[in-house]
XYZ file of N, CA, C and O in Angstrom:
880
model
N -10.240 26.107 12.029
C -11.347 25.225 11.673
C -10.851 23.778 11.651
O -9.842 23.471 11.030
N -11.577 22.886 12.332
C -11.164 21.492 12.389
C -11.545 20.790 11.094
O -12.647 20.945 10.580
N -10.614 19.995 10.575
C -10.843 19.217 9.363
C -10.541 17.752 9.662
O -9.918 17.423 10.668
N -10.997 16.877 8.778
C -10.791 15.441 8.980
C -9.796 14.903 7.966
O -9.844 15.250 6.782
N -8.895 14.048 8.444
C -7.828 13.493 7.629
C -7.755 11.984 7.825
O -7.883 11.490 8.950
N -7.509 11.274 6.741
C -7.164 9.855 6.808
C -5.740 9.720 6.297
O -5.441 10.116 5.159
N -4.855 9.206 7.125
C -3.458 9.008 6.741
C -3.249 7.516 6.540
O -3.329 6.728 7.489
N -3.003 7.126 5.312
C -2.870 5.717 4.948
C -1.409 5.409 4.690
O -0.836 5.844 3.691
N -0.795 4.686 5.605
C 0.640 4.396 5.522
C 1.377 5.171 6.599
O 1.368 6.397 6.596
N 2.000 4.432 7.526
C 2.604 5.073 8.692
C 4.108 4.848 8.758
O 4.648 4.400 9.780
N 4.774 5.165 7.660
C 6.239 5.237 7.700
C 6.630 6.527 8.400
O 5.810 7.170 9.056
N 7.869 6.940 8.235
C 8.317 8.173 8.894
C 7.491 9.372 8.456
O 7.116 10.222 9.264
N 7.209 9.437 7.167
C 6.426 10.552 6.647
C 5.014 10.543 7.216
O 4.508 11.545 7.726
N 4.340 9.413 7.119
C 2.976 9.310 7.612
C 2.866 9.609 9.099
O 1.946 10.301 9.545
N 3.811 9.120 9.873
C 3.794 9.388 11.308
C 4.009 10.872 11.592
O 3.395 11.438 12.506
N 4.896 11.489 10.820
C 5.132 12.922 10.988
C 3.852 13.718 10.726
O 3.517 14.650 11.465
N 3.119 13.338 9.689
C 1.866 14.016 9.365
C 0.851 13.818 10.487
O 0.202 14.769 10.930
N 0.722 12.586 10.965
C -0.235 12.301 12.048
C 0.110 13.114 13.288
O -0.769 13.727 13.917
N 1.374 13.129 13.670
C 1.793 13.860 14.866
C 1.522 15.357 14.731
O 1.065 16.004 15.685
N 1.794 15.903 13.552
C 1.567 17.328 13.336
C 0.078 17.656 13.370
O -0.345 18.643 13.974
N -0.736 16.812 12.746
C -2.184 17.018 12.773
C -2.722 16.956 14.198
O -3.573 17.758 14.592
N -2.227 15.998 14.959
C -2.692 15.844 16.335
C -2.361 17.075 17.163
O -3.177 17.542 17.966
N -1.163 17.630 16.968
C -0.767 18.835 17.690
C -1.662 20.008 17.336
O -1.888 20.909 18.153
N -2.175 20.001 16.107
C -3.061 21.076 15.657
C -4.527 20.779 15.941
O -5.416 21.464 15.440
N -4.761 19.724 16.754
C -6.115 19.392 17.217
C -7.062 19.033 16.083
O -8.260 19.326 16.133
N -6.523 18.374 15.052
C -7.356 17.942 13.931
C -7.789 16.490 14.129
O -7.150 15.724 14.850
N -8.893 16.114 13.494
C -9.364 14.727 13.524
C -8.559 13.922 12.507
O -8.557 14.252 11.313
N -7.891 12.861 12.972
C -7.041 12.099 12.061
C -7.173 10.600 12.320
O -7.102 10.140 13.465
N -7.408 9.886 11.246
C -7.427 8.423 11.251
C -6.087 7.946 10.706
O -5.679 8.350 9.615
N -5.406 7.071 11.446
C -4.099 6.552 11.029
C -4.221 5.063 10.722
O -4.664 4.285 11.569
N -3.817 4.682 9.505
C -4.005 3.303 9.044
C -2.700 2.755 8.482
O -1.996 3.450 7.744
N -2.403 1.510 8.837
C -1.251 0.824 8.241
C -1.508 -0.672 8.316
O -2.248 -1.145 9.184
N -0.890 -1.403 7.413
C -1.046 -2.847 7.394
C -0.217 -3.505 8.500
O -0.467 -4.649 8.885
N 0.739 -2.757 9.053
C 1.632 -3.280 10.105
C 1.131 -2.869 11.489
O 0.716 -1.732 11.698
N 1.244 -3.781 12.421
C 0.741 -3.528 13.775
C 1.604 -2.525 14.535
O 1.071 -1.662 15.251
N 2.918 -2.605 14.391
C 3.819 -1.782 15.203
C 3.595 -0.278 15.032
O 3.388 0.437 16.023
N 3.616 0.271 13.799
C 3.404 1.711 13.674
C 1.999 2.154 14.088
O 1.817 3.270 14.579
N 1.018 1.280 13.900
C -0.339 1.618 14.329
C -0.383 1.754 15.849
O -0.974 2.694 16.395
N 0.268 0.837 16.552
C 0.325 0.919 18.009
C 1.026 2.197 18.469
O 0.636 2.798 19.479
N 2.054 2.619 17.734
C 2.781 3.835 18.091
C 1.907 5.079 17.972
O 2.095 6.063 18.691
N 0.956 5.036 17.056
C 0.080 6.187 16.823
C -1.214 6.130 17.634
O -2.007 7.066 17.611
N -1.412 5.053 18.376
C -2.689 4.825 19.046
C -3.051 5.934 20.034
O -4.219 6.318 20.159
N -2.059 6.458 20.734
C -2.310 7.509 21.722
C -2.222 8.904 21.116
O -2.389 9.900 21.827
N -1.916 8.984 19.827
C -1.720 10.274 19.164
C -2.872 10.596 18.217
O -3.443 11.691 18.257
N -3.221 9.646 17.358
C -4.293 9.855 16.379
C -5.660 9.777 17.040
O -5.819 9.206 18.121
N -6.657 10.340 16.371
C -8.036 10.240 16.854
C -8.508 8.795 16.811
O -9.153 8.303 17.735
N -8.180 8.121 15.692
C -8.504 6.705 15.522
C -7.347 6.020 14.811
O -6.632 6.655 14.014
N -7.172 4.733 15.061
C -6.151 3.956 14.362
C -6.762 2.642 13.885
O -7.757 2.165 14.443
N -6.128 2.074 12.855
C -6.638 0.815 12.318
C -5.511 0.050 11.638
O -4.732 0.634 10.880
N -5.439 -1.243 11.919
C -4.528 -2.127 11.193
C -5.319 -2.704 10.026
O -6.294 -3.445 10.234
N -4.935 -2.357 8.810
C -5.699 -2.803 7.644
C -4.874 -2.639 6.379
O -3.954 -1.828 6.324
N -5.237 -3.417 5.375
C -4.599 -3.349 4.064
C -5.451 -2.450 3.169
O -6.567 -2.818 2.786
N -4.940 -1.281 2.841
C -5.734 -0.310 2.072
C -5.829 -0.665 0.588
O -6.461 0.064 -0.169
N -5.216 -1.784 0.195
C -5.414 -2.268 -1.170
C -6.755 -2.980 -1.310
O -7.182 -3.289 -2.431
N -7.404 -3.223 -0.180
C -8.695 -3.907 -0.156
C -9.808 -2.863 -0.263
O -9.992 -2.028 0.629
N -10.555 -2.912 -1.332
C -11.615 -1.930 -1.564
C -12.643 -1.938 -0.446
O -13.160 -0.883 -0.058
N -12.942 -3.114 0.108
C -13.925 -3.207 1.179
C -13.451 -2.503 2.442
O -14.267 -1.951 3.197
N -12.147 -2.519 2.684
C -11.593 -1.806 3.829
C -11.858 -0.314 3.682
O -12.330 0.353 4.617
N -11.576 0.240 2.511
C -11.770 1.672 2.266
C -13.247 2.045 2.321
O -13.604 3.113 2.829
N -14.098 1.172 1.827
C -15.542 1.428 1.927
C -15.961 1.480 3.382
O -16.752 2.342 3.781
N -15.426 0.558 4.184
C -15.762 0.518 5.597
C -15.295 1.750 6.350
O -15.888 2.120 7.380
N -14.259 2.395 5.846
C -13.753 3.617 6.473
C -14.560 4.848 6.072
O -14.328 5.926 6.613
N -15.479 4.671 5.130
C -16.213 5.825 4.573
C -15.225 6.885 4.098
O -15.293 8.054 4.470
N -14.321 6.436 3.240
C -13.205 7.275 2.826
C -13.662 8.559 2.137
O -12.938 9.568 2.132
N -14.859 8.557 1.599
C -15.367 9.742 0.900
C -15.811 10.855 1.853
O -16.114 11.966 1.416
N -15.844 10.566 3.156
C -16.305 11.571 4.116
C -15.163 12.429 4.672
O -15.418 13.432 5.343
N -13.911 12.054 4.407
C -12.776 12.814 4.928
C -12.483 14.025 4.053
O -12.624 13.968 2.828
N -12.064 15.102 4.689
C -11.680 16.289 3.920
C -10.437 16.016 3.077
O -10.322 16.497 1.951
N -9.502 15.247 3.640
C -8.256 14.914 2.939
C -7.884 13.467 3.215
O -8.022 12.989 4.347
N -7.408 12.805 2.177
C -6.813 11.480 2.328
C -5.348 11.603 1.929
O -5.031 12.054 0.817
N -4.456 11.224 2.826
C -3.031 11.313 2.560
C -2.475 9.899 2.455
O -2.485 9.138 3.424
N -2.032 9.541 1.261
C -1.464 8.216 1.020
C 0.036 8.314 1.244
O 0.763 8.830 0.395
N 0.479 7.815 2.391
C 1.892 7.925 2.754
C 2.691 6.676 2.474
O 3.818 6.540 2.957
N 2.121 5.749 1.711
C 2.824 4.498 1.386
C 3.919 4.809 0.382
O 3.649 5.378 -0.679
N 5.151 4.421 0.697
C 6.239 4.761 -0.207
C 7.044 3.575 -0.691
O 7.383 3.480 -1.866
N 7.321 2.644 0.197
C 8.231 1.558 -0.172
C 7.539 0.436 -0.940
O 8.195 -0.477 -1.435
N 6.228 0.469 -1.041
C 5.484 -0.518 -1.823
C 4.713 0.239 -2.897
O 3.614 0.729 -2.668
N 5.317 0.348 -4.072
C 4.734 1.170 -5.133
C 3.365 0.647 -5.563
O 2.447 1.422 -5.827
N 3.223 -0.677 -5.626
C 1.938 -1.253 -6.027
C 0.842 -0.845 -5.045
O -0.248 -0.431 -5.454
N 1.123 -0.945 -3.746
C 0.130 -0.583 -2.735
C -0.188 0.905 -2.795
O -1.339 1.316 -2.643
N 0.827 1.730 -3.030
C 0.640 3.177 -3.137
C -0.290 3.525 -4.291
O -1.239 4.303 -4.133
N -0.024 2.944 -5.438
C -0.812 3.245 -6.636
C -2.239 2.728 -6.502
O -3.205 3.446 -6.795
N -2.386 1.497 -6.032
C -3.715 0.907 -5.917
C -4.553 1.637 -4.871
O -5.738 1.908 -5.085
N -3.937 1.989 -3.753
C -4.655 2.717 -2.709
C -5.122 4.074 -3.214
O -6.263 4.488 -2.979
N -4.248 4.768 -3.922
C -4.604 6.079 -4.485
C -5.763 5.954 -5.466
O -6.727 6.729 -5.417
N -5.687 4.968 -6.339
C -6.732 4.769 -7.341
C -8.069 4.439 -6.675
O -9.106 5.014 -7.023
N -8.046 3.542 -5.692
C -9.286 3.129 -5.038
C -9.930 4.270 -4.256
O -11.152 4.430 -4.274
N -9.115 5.049 -3.556
C -9.693 6.154 -2.773
C -10.416 7.153 -3.683
O -11.482 7.655 -3.335
N -9.835 7.428 -4.848
C -10.491 8.342 -5.785
C -11.752 7.720 -6.370
O -12.778 8.391 -6.505
N -11.680 6.437 -6.701
C -12.859 5.763 -7.258
C -14.010 5.726 -6.261
O -15.183 5.750 -6.652
N -13.664 5.711 -4.965
C -14.686 5.649 -3.921
C -15.159 7.031 -3.481
O -15.913 7.160 -2.522
N -14.686 8.055 -4.186
C -15.225 9.399 -3.954
C -14.471 10.263 -2.976
O -15.034 11.256 -2.480
N -13.210 9.939 -2.675
C -12.430 10.783 -1.772
C -12.358 12.206 -2.323
O -12.156 12.418 -3.521
N -12.538 13.194 -1.437
C -12.610 14.586 -1.872
C -11.274 15.086 -2.403
O -11.207 15.721 -3.461
N -10.221 14.845 -1.653
C -8.899 15.277 -2.098
C -7.867 14.270 -1.626
O -7.769 13.989 -0.428
N -7.088 13.747 -2.555
C -6.085 12.733 -2.248
C -4.698 13.306 -2.488
O -4.386 13.767 -3.592
N -3.895 13.293 -1.447
C -2.497 13.720 -1.546
C -1.643 12.464 -1.388
O -1.745 11.767 -0.368
N -0.844 12.146 -2.382
C -0.089 10.897 -2.375
C 1.411 11.148 -2.371
O 1.911 12.021 -3.075
N 2.111 10.373 -1.578
C 3.564 10.447 -1.488
C 4.197 9.620 -2.605
O 3.790 8.493 -2.864
N 5.195 10.204 -3.258
C 5.917 9.501 -4.327
C 7.393 9.381 -3.960
O 7.964 10.272 -3.335
N 7.984 8.280 -4.367
C 9.406 8.061 -4.124
C 10.266 8.568 -5.278
O 11.386 9.020 -5.073
N 9.731 8.495 -6.489
C 10.475 8.914 -7.676
C 9.550 9.727 -8.580
O 8.325 9.722 -8.407
N 10.135 10.380 -9.566
C 9.324 11.154 -10.508
C 8.398 10.246 -11.318
O 7.256 10.619 -11.611
N 8.874 9.057 -11.682
C 8.023 8.110 -12.414
C 6.842 7.668 -11.554
O 5.715 7.583 -12.036
N 7.128 7.382 -10.305
C 6.072 7.013 -9.361
C 5.049 8.148 -9.270
O 3.840 7.923 -9.290
N 5.532 9.353 -9.198
C 4.654 10.511 -9.110
C 3.760 10.661 -10.322
O 2.571 10.990 -10.193
N 4.308 10.436 -11.501
C 3.506 10.554 -12.723
C 2.385 9.519 -12.743
O 1.265 9.813 -13.164
N 2.685 8.309 -12.282
C 1.658 7.268 -12.242
C 0.564 7.641 -11.249
O -0.628 7.487 -11.533
N 0.954 8.169 -10.096
C -0.033 8.572 -9.090
C -0.962 9.651 -9.637
O -2.170 9.638 -9.388
N -0.404 10.575 -10.391
C -1.238 11.612 -11.010
C -2.218 11.001 -11.996
O -3.383 11.407 -12.069
N -1.752 10.027 -12.761
C -2.605 9.406 -13.782
C -3.743 8.596 -13.175
O -4.807 8.465 -13.794
N -3.531 8.051 -11.972
C -4.604 7.255 -11.357
C -5.495 8.108 -10.458
O -6.384 7.575 -9.787
N -5.253 9.423 -10.432
C -6.210 10.295 -9.781
C -5.754 11.137 -8.618
O -6.553 11.893 -8.058
N -4.491 11.044 -8.215
C -4.033 11.861 -7.087
C -4.219 13.339 -7.400
O -3.843 13.819 -8.468
N -4.802 14.073 -6.459
C -4.996 15.506 -6.647
C -3.695 16.267 -6.465
O -3.496 17.333 -7.053
N -2.825 15.728 -5.640
C -1.519 16.348 -5.400
C -0.514 15.259 -5.090
O -0.806 14.326 -4.340
N 0.649 15.350 -5.690
C 1.733 14.401 -5.435
C 2.850 15.129 -4.719
O 3.226 16.239 -5.112
N 3.353 14.530 -3.659
C 4.408 15.157 -2.878
C 5.615 14.248 -2.793
O 5.501 13.026 -2.881
N 6.756 14.865 -2.627
C 8.020 14.158 -2.501
C 8.631 14.537 -1.153
O 8.893 15.721 -0.900
N 8.838 13.570 -0.268
C 9.315 13.873 1.086
C 10.577 14.717 1.130
O 10.759 15.513 2.052
N 11.448 14.552 0.134
C 12.686 15.341 0.118
C 12.384 16.828 -0.023
O 13.129 17.673 0.440
N 11.295 17.153 -0.675
C 10.948 18.552 -0.889
C 9.919 19.056 0.114
O 9.915 20.220 0.482
N 9.016 18.176 0.478
C 7.873 18.615 1.277
C 7.774 17.771 2.545
O 7.287 16.652 2.491
N 8.229 18.282 3.624
C 8.137 17.566 4.877
C 6.692 17.600 5.391
O 5.928 18.510 5.113
N 6.349 16.569 6.166
C 4.979 16.420 6.632
C 4.422 17.635 7.327
O 3.287 18.039 7.081
N 5.200 18.277 8.169
C 4.698 19.420 8.921
C 4.329 20.569 8.012
O 3.293 21.217 8.190
N 5.171 20.819 6.995
C 4.884 21.916 6.078
C 3.642 21.672 5.257
O 2.858 22.580 5.015
N 3.459 20.432 4.850
C 2.287 20.093 4.052
C 1.012 20.307 4.854
O 0.046 20.908 4.385
N 1.031 19.821 6.095
C -0.145 19.970 6.940
C -0.476 21.435 7.155
O -1.637 21.858 7.069
N 0.548 22.253 7.429
C 0.299 23.670 7.692
C -0.356 24.336 6.494
O -1.275 25.140 6.638
N 0.101 23.992 5.296
C -0.481 24.607 4.102
C -1.911 24.122 3.867
O -2.793 24.881 3.475
N -2.158 22.838 4.135
C -3.512 22.310 3.962
C -4.499 22.978 4.902
O -5.658 23.211 4.551
N -4.036 23.273 6.111
C -4.927 23.848 7.115
C -5.099 25.347 6.971
O -6.013 25.925 7.548
N -4.206 25.989 6.234
C -4.278 27.441 6.120
C -5.363 27.845 5.125
O -5.726 27.084 4.231
N -5.861 29.059 5.294
C -6.901 29.572 4.403
C -6.364 30.565 3.381
O -6.915 30.707 2.302
N -5.296 31.267 3.738
C -4.830 32.369 2.894
C -3.319 32.338 2.643
O -2.824 33.185 1.918
N -2.600 31.399 3.254
C -1.149 31.347 3.075
C -0.824 30.754 1.709
O -1.228 29.638 1.388
N -0.085 31.505 0.899
C 0.299 31.039 -0.434
C 1.641 30.324 -0.400
O 1.830 29.295 -1.043
N 2.583 30.902 0.345
C 3.923 30.314 0.458
C 4.463 30.612 1.842
O 4.053 31.568 2.495
N 5.387 29.773 2.284
C 6.091 30.096 3.516
C 7.475 29.472 3.492
O 7.703 28.452 2.843
N 8.395 30.113 4.186
C 9.756 29.599 4.348
C 10.073 29.681 5.833
O 10.106 30.780 6.409
N 10.287 28.551 6.464
C 10.619 28.560 7.875
C 12.054 29.024 8.064
O 12.986 28.474 7.463
N 12.232 30.024 8.894
C 13.563 30.548 9.195
C 14.178 29.827 10.378
O 15.398 29.801 10.529
N 13.343 29.267 11.240
C 13.770 28.459 12.384
C 12.541 27.682 12.831
O 11.504 27.704 12.160
N 12.632 26.989 13.961
C 11.471 26.254 14.468
C 10.329 27.187 14.828
O 9.161 26.800 14.792
N 10.658 28.422 15.184
C 9.643 29.335 15.708
C 9.310 30.509 14.801
O 8.283 31.175 15.002
N 10.158 30.786 13.802
C 9.951 31.967 12.963
C 9.853 31.584 11.489
O 10.521 30.650 11.024
N 9.026 32.330 10.767
C 8.783 32.019 9.367
C 8.573 33.286 8.557
O 8.281 34.358 9.097
N 8.742 33.156 7.256
C 8.404 34.204 6.291
C 7.271 33.647 5.453
O 7.372 32.527 4.942
N 6.187 34.405 5.331
C 5.008 33.878 4.650
C 4.365 34.920 3.750
O 4.480 36.126 3.992
N 3.691 34.430 2.715
C 2.887 35.274 1.826
C 1.417 34.935 2.046
O 1.034 33.764 1.995
N 0.603 35.953 2.299
C -0.825 35.758 2.523
C -1.627 36.667 1.600
O -1.312 37.843 1.449
N -2.662 36.110 1.006
C -3.540 36.896 0.143
C -4.665 37.508 0.968
O -5.302 36.831 1.784
N -4.911 38.798 0.759
C -5.932 39.517 1.514
C -7.235 39.584 0.714
O -7.289 40.187 -0.355
N -8.268 38.932 1.241
C -9.609 39.007 0.648
C -10.644 39.419 1.691
O -11.804 39.643 1.345
N -10.229 39.515 2.942
C -11.131 39.885 4.032
C -11.522 41.357 3.899
O -10.670 42.244 3.931
N -12.813 41.664 3.780
C -13.238 43.073 3.628
C -12.855 43.947 4.811
O -12.746 45.165 4.676
N -12.639 43.338 5.976
C -12.233 44.117 7.145
C -10.783 44.599 7.042
O -10.380 45.506 7.772
N -10.005 43.968 6.153
C -8.607 44.362 5.962
C -8.443 45.276 4.752
O -7.502 46.063 4.692
N -9.363 45.161 3.790
C -9.271 45.954 2.561
C -9.553 47.431 2.880
O -10.413 47.762 3.703
N -8.794 48.310 2.226
C -8.897 49.769 2.401
C -8.450 50.238 3.785
O -8.780 51.337 4.217
N -7.678 49.378 4.449
C -7.074 49.745 5.733
C -5.573 49.953 5.517
O -4.950 49.268 4.705
N -5.000 50.881 6.259
C -3.544 51.075 6.172
C -2.850 50.092 7.106
O -3.487 49.490 7.986
N -1.536 49.952 6.923
C -0.775 49.087 7.819
C -0.854 49.581 9.258
O -0.884 48.780 10.199
N -0.919 50.887 9.415
C -1.074 51.449 10.766
C -2.392 50.995 11.380
O -2.455 50.571 12.541
N -3.454 51.069 10.578
C -4.772 50.659 11.069
C -4.808 49.173 11.420
O -5.430 48.771 12.412
N -4.149 48.367 10.611
C -4.182 46.913 10.830
C -3.354 46.491 12.035
O -3.658 45.481 12.679
N -2.290 47.243 12.325
C -1.466 47.001 13.520
C -1.042 45.538 13.644
O -1.185 44.915 14.700
N -0.497 45.008 12.559
C -0.119 43.593 12.563
C 1.015 43.292 13.542
O 1.076 42.202 14.108
N 1.896 44.267 13.748
C 2.991 44.043 14.689
C 2.452 43.933 16.119
O 2.848 43.045 16.881
N 1.532 44.822 16.441
C 0.984 44.807 17.796
C 0.078 43.596 18.033
O 0.076 43.006 19.114
N -0.680 43.226 17.017
C -1.659 42.139 17.185
C -1.054 40.746 17.028
O -1.451 39.812 17.730
N -0.089 40.619 16.082
C 0.426 39.289 15.767
C 1.949 39.184 15.835
O 2.503 38.130 15.558
N 2.612 40.291 16.176
C 4.081 40.333 16.214
C 4.673 40.059 14.828
O 5.725 39.428 14.693
N 3.999 40.557 13.785
C 4.435 40.337 12.406
C 4.864 41.651 11.763
O 4.239 42.690 11.969
N 5.911 41.566 10.959
C 6.406 42.720 10.208
C 6.120 42.516 8.731
O 6.467 41.471 8.158
N 5.480 43.490 8.101
C 5.204 43.425 6.662
C 6.431 43.938 5.919
O 6.821 45.094 6.082
N 7.046 43.069 5.113
C 8.260 43.474 4.394
C 7.993 43.746 2.912
O 8.842 44.306 2.225
N 6.816 43.359 2.423
C 6.480 43.646 1.020
C 4.976 43.507 0.817
O 4.310 42.741 1.515
N 4.462 44.273 -0.148
C 3.058 44.168 -0.562
C 3.041 44.067 -2.085
O 3.617 44.901 -2.781
N 2.365 43.044 -2.587
C 2.234 42.882 -4.033
C 0.801 43.131 -4.448
O -0.133 42.543 -3.896
N 0.622 44.002 -5.434
C -0.694 44.263 -6.020
C -0.574 44.033 -7.513
O 0.003 44.850 -8.233
N -1.098 42.906 -7.988
C -0.888 42.541 -9.391
C 0.597 42.368 -9.642
O 1.295 41.717 -8.871
N 1.124 42.978 -10.692
C 2.554 42.846 -10.983
C 3.432 43.796 -10.160
O 4.648 43.686 -10.175
N 2.811 44.720 -9.430
C 3.564 45.725 -8.674
C 3.933 45.199 -7.290
O 3.089 44.638 -6.583
N 5.181 45.387 -6.906
C 5.645 44.960 -5.592
C 6.243 46.156 -4.861
O 7.130 46.837 -5.374
N 5.738 46.409 -3.672
C 6.209 47.502 -2.834
C 7.060 46.911 -1.709
O 6.547 46.258 -0.796
N 8.373 47.119 -1.803
C 9.290 46.602 -0.800
C 9.405 47.607 0.346
O 9.484 48.814 0.117
N 9.398 47.087 1.578
C 9.460 47.940 2.773
C 8.411 49.052 2.707
O 8.729 50.246 2.703
N 7.154 48.677 2.647
C 6.082 49.677 2.485
C 5.983 50.613 3.683
O 6.263 50.226 4.822
N 5.563 51.835 3.406
C 5.339 52.818 4.470
C 4.119 52.401 5.300
O 3.187 51.757 4.765
N 4.063 52.765 6.567
C 2.928 52.397 7.430
C 1.594 52.936 6.934
O 0.542 52.405 7.282
N 1.633 53.993 6.115
C 0.388 54.606 5.629
C -0.163 53.939 4.370
O -1.237 54.310 3.888
N 0.559 52.960 3.822
C 0.101 52.274 2.603
C -1.224 51.572 2.874
O -1.414 50.936 3.912
N -2.148 51.689 1.911
C -3.476 51.084 2.052
C -3.518 49.722 1.363
O -3.043 49.560 0.237
N -4.117 48.758 2.033
C -4.249 47.403 1.488
C -5.468 47.333 0.576
O -6.542 47.841 0.918
N -5.285 46.702 -0.588
C -6.377 46.550 -1.539
C -6.749 45.071 -1.698
O -6.004 44.179 -1.291
N -7.929 44.859 -2.272
C -8.416 43.492 -2.461
C -7.414 42.657 -3.252
O -6.882 43.095 -4.264
N -7.123 41.457 -2.761
C -6.220 40.484 -3.379
C -4.747 40.898 -3.318
O -3.911 40.303 -4.005
N -4.430 41.908 -2.512
C -3.017 42.197 -2.254
C -2.383 40.992 -1.572
O -3.039 40.268 -0.798
N -1.108 40.780 -1.844
C -0.363 39.698 -1.196
C 0.654 40.326 -0.248
O 1.532 41.081 -0.679
N 0.504 40.039 1.033
C 1.427 40.561 2.034
C 2.515 39.541 2.311
O 2.223 38.358 2.524
N 3.761 39.995 2.301
C 4.870 39.160 2.754
C 5.221 39.605 4.156
O 5.559 40.768 4.386
N 5.074 38.685 5.095
C 5.304 39.014 6.498
C 6.383 38.104 7.069
O 6.598 36.988 6.588
N 7.036 38.579 8.101
C 8.022 37.772 8.810
C 7.733 37.889 10.296
O 7.366 38.959 10.799
N 7.842 36.764 10.999
C 7.567 36.768 12.431
C 7.339 35.362 12.942
O 7.639 34.383 12.261
N 6.780 35.234 14.135
C 6.561 33.915 14.735
C 5.582 33.070 13.927
O 4.623 33.594 13.363
N 5.829 31.771 13.887
C 4.917 30.848 13.216
C 3.505 30.985 13.793
O 2.524 31.014 13.061
N 3.421 31.098 15.120
C 2.099 31.204 15.744
C 1.403 32.519 15.365
O 0.177 32.579 15.305
N 2.187 33.564 15.093
C 1.601 34.827 14.662
C 1.012 34.723 13.269
O -0.073 35.251 13.002
N 1.735 34.051 12.361
C 1.225 33.842 11.006
C -0.045 32.997 11.049
O -1.026 33.285 10.364
N -0.033 31.959 11.872
C -1.221 31.099 11.996
C -2.401 31.886 12.541
O -3.538 31.717 12.071
N -2.160 32.762 13.492
C -3.239 33.562 14.078
C -3.802 34.546 13.059
O -5.024 34.739 12.972
N -2.924 35.162 12.269
C -3.386 36.077 11.220
C -4.195 35.327 10.181
O -5.272 35.777 9.757
N -3.718 34.161 9.756
C -4.434 33.344 8.774
C -5.818 32.974 9.296
O -6.803 32.984 8.554
N -5.898 32.657 10.573
C -7.184 32.274 11.172
C -8.118 33.477 11.255
O -9.345 33.337 11.150
N -7.550 34.676 11.423
C -8.349 35.901 11.539
C -8.945 36.309 10.205
O -10.067 36.805 10.135
N -8.166 36.109 9.128
C -8.611 36.531 7.806
C -9.836 35.724 7.361
O -9.872 34.505 7.512
N -10.803 36.396 6.801
C -11.994 35.743 6.287
C -11.967 35.792 4.769
O -11.354 36.644 4.180
N -12.660 34.840 4.162
C -12.676 34.758 2.695
C -13.379 35.965 2.102
O -14.238 36.553 2.706
């Protein structure tokens, strides 16, 4: 499902997010006060703009409240980061994810309204985007560029009361189920005949594209 993103601040982190979103065919607006990074993103982002996001009129002109996600990637200017985060929330942004340089910076961003605060050292742009776009992925650990281990919650009625044999995840998505969690119970290396129940959490390992395809297949 295509979603809309506004990325405010085009440092290394912001550019990484824009590039990843573009590869995933998402609508993304890239904004920075500097001309050079905006020009670099011009052929990648859906739209680009050179603007100072500390200006409330600029954010109003962007219709910032219409985006599914606003990502504030400003890091080296704490004042601009905080003010931009505060203004986007005041103007009705649905969900604001703000980058923090320090724990103190992060606490301030939370206090001015950030829905989620991220730290580049812990959360790289690509991983954040993948989680935002996913519908059922709870956690993932990339094992390489192409392979990952992921946890997905099952709520799709077409998957409930089906056995692993019936679901044929290996044949359909090249994924191996290594654990199933039902409430506090965890079944390691489950038998193929095990039946999936509502809200079971499957731990799978396999190609990143296979996990993405399974996530896209699952319905709420």
